[in-house]
Short mmCIF file of C-alpha atoms in Angstrom, two decimals:
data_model
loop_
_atom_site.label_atom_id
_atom_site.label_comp_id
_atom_site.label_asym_id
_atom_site.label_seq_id
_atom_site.Cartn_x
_atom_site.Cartn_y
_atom_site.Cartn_z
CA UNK C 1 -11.77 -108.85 49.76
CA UNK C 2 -11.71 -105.29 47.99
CA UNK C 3 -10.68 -107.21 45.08
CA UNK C 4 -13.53 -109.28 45.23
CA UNK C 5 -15.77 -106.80 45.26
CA UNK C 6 -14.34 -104.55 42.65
CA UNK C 7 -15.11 -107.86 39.73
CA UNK C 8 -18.73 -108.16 41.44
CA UNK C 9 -19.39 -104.37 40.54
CA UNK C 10 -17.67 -104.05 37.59
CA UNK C 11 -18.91 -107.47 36.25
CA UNK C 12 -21.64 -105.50 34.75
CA UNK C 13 -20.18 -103.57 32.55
CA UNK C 14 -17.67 -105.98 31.01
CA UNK C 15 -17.84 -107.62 27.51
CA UNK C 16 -18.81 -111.67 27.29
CA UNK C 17 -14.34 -111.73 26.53
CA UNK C 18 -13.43 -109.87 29.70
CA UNK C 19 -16.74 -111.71 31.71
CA UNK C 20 -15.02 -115.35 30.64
CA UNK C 21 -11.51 -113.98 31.21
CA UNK C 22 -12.69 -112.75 34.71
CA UNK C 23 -14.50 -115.96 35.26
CA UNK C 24 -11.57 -118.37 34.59
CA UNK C 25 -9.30 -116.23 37.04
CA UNK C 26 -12.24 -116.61 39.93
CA UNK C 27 -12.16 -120.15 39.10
CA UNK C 28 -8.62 -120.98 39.58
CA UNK C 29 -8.44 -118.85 43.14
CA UNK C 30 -12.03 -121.52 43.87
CA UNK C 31 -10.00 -124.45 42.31
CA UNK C 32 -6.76 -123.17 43.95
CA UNK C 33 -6.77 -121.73 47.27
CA UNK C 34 -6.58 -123.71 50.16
CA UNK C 35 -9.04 -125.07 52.32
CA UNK C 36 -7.78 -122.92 55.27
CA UNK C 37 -7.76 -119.70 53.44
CA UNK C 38 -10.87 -117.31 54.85
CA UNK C 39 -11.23 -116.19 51.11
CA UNK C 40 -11.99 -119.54 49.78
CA UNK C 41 -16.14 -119.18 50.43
CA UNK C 42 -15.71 -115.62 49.02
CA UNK C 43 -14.51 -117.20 46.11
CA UNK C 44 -16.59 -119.94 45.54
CA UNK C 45 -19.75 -116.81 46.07
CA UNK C 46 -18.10 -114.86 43.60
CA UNK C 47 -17.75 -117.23 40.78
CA UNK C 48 -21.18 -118.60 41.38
CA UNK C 49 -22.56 -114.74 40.56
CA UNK C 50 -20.42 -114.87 37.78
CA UNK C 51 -21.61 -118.28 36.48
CA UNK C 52 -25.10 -116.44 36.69
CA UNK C 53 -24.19 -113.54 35.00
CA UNK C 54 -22.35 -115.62 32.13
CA UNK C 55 -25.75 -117.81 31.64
CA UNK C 56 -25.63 -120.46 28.93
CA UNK C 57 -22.72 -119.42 26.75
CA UNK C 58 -20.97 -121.80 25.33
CA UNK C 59 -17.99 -123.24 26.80
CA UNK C 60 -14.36 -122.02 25.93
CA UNK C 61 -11.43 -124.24 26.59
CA UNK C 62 -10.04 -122.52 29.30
CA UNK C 63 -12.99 -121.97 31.43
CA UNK C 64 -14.26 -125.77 30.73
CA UNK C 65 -10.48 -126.88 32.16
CA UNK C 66 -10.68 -124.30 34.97
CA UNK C 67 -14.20 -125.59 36.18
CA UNK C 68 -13.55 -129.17 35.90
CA UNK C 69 -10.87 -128.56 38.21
CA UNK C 70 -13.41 -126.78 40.71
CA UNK C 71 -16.04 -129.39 40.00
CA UNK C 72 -13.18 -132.36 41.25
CA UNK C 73 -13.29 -129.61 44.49
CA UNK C 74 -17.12 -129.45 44.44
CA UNK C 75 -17.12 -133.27 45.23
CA UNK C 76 -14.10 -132.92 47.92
CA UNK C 77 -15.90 -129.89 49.64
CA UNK C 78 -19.31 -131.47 50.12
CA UNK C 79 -17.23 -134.08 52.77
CA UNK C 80 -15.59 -131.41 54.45
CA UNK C 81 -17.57 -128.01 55.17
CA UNK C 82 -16.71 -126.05 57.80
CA UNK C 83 -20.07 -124.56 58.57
CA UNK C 84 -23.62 -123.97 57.27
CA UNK C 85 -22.88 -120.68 55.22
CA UNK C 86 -19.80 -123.12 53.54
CA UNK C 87 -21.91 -125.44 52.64
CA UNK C 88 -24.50 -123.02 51.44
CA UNK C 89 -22.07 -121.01 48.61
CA UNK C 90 -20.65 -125.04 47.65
CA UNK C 91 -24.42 -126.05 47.24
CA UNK C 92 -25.20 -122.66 44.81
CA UNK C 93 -22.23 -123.42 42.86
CA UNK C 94 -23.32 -126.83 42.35
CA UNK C 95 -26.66 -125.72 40.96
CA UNK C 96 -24.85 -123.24 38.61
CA UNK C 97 -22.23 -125.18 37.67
CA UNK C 98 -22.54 -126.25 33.69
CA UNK C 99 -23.27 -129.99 33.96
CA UNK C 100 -20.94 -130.74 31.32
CA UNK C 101 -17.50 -129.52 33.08
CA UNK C 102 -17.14 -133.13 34.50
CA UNK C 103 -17.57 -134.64 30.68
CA UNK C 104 -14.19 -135.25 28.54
CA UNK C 105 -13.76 -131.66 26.93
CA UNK C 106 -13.97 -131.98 22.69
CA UNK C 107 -10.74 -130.79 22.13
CA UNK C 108 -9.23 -133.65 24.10
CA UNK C 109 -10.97 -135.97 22.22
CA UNK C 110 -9.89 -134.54 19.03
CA UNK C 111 -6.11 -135.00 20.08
CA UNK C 112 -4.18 -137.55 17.84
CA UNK C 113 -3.66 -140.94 19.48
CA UNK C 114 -0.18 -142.67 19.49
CA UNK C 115 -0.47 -145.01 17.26
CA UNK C 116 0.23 -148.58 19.02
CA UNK C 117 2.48 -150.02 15.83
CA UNK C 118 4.21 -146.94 16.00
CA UNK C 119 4.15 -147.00 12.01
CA UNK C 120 2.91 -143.52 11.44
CA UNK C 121 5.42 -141.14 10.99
CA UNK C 122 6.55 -137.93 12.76
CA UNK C 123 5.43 -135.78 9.65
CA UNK C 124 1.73 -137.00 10.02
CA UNK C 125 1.62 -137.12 13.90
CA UNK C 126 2.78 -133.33 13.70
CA UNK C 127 -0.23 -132.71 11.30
CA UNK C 128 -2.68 -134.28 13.47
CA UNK C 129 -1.13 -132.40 16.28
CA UNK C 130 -1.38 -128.70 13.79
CA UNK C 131 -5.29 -129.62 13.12
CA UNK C 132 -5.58 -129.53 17.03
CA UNK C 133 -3.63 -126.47 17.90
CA UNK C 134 -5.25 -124.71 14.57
CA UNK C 135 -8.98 -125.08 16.31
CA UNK C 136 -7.89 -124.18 19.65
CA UNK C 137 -6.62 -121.24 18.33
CA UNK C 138 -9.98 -120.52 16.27
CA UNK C 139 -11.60 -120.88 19.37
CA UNK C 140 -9.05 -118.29 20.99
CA UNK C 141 -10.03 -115.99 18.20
CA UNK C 142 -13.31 -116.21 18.41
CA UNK C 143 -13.06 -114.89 21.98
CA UNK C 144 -10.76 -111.49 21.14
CA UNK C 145 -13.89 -110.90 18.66
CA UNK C 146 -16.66 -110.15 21.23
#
């Protein structure tokens, strides 16, 4: 719990990098932890502040694969709440929640399909597969620059 509390005070004073770093790790203990763990609603708290604090920033490709995973949760949870103040922090992270987590992420859909002939040859599926890696890494970059 002292962890917990120590990224709800010091959220403030992070940069948007270190607030979507921060964020993905809160994610994957929401995603992650199990049902029986006392932390779990903690969690779930936590990264709803954070979700706040964050706002409408666009999506990075970590964070959008981190909360799709604790989306898939979301719709588990709702079945199986232990109590009122459970169902409370799952219902707040619901409403902040970016809509589009549950959506097919754009880099997946700009991965190269196998071609069903099997005609193309390993020289152009590894370019296909370069063009990929080359944005994701862009988008990597553009994170280390705020």
């Amino acid at each position: 719990r002292a962890v917990l509390a120590r990224y709800r005070n010091a959220s403030g004073a992070w940069t948007s990098a270190e607030l979507r770093r921060h964020t993905v790790h809160v994610a994957a203990w929401v995603a992650l932890l199990p049902q029986s763990s006392e932390l779990l609603t903690p969690c779930v708290q936590l990264l709803s502040f954070l979700l706040r604090v964050r706002g409408k920033s666009p999506l990075r490709p970590w964070l959008r694969g981190v909360l799709h995973l604790v989306a898939m949760r979301l719709k588990r949870m709702r079945e199986v709440c232990a109590d009122a103040a459970d169902e409370r922090s799952w219902l707040e992270l619901k409403k902040v929640l970016p809509a589009t987590v549950s959506q097919p992420s754009p880099t997946r859909s700009r991965l190269p399909s196998i071609p069903e002939s099997g005609k193309a040859g390993k020289e152009e599926r590894m370019e296909k597969v370069e063009e990929v890696e080359g944005a994701e890494k862009k988008d990597d970059d553009d994170d280390e620059d705020e």
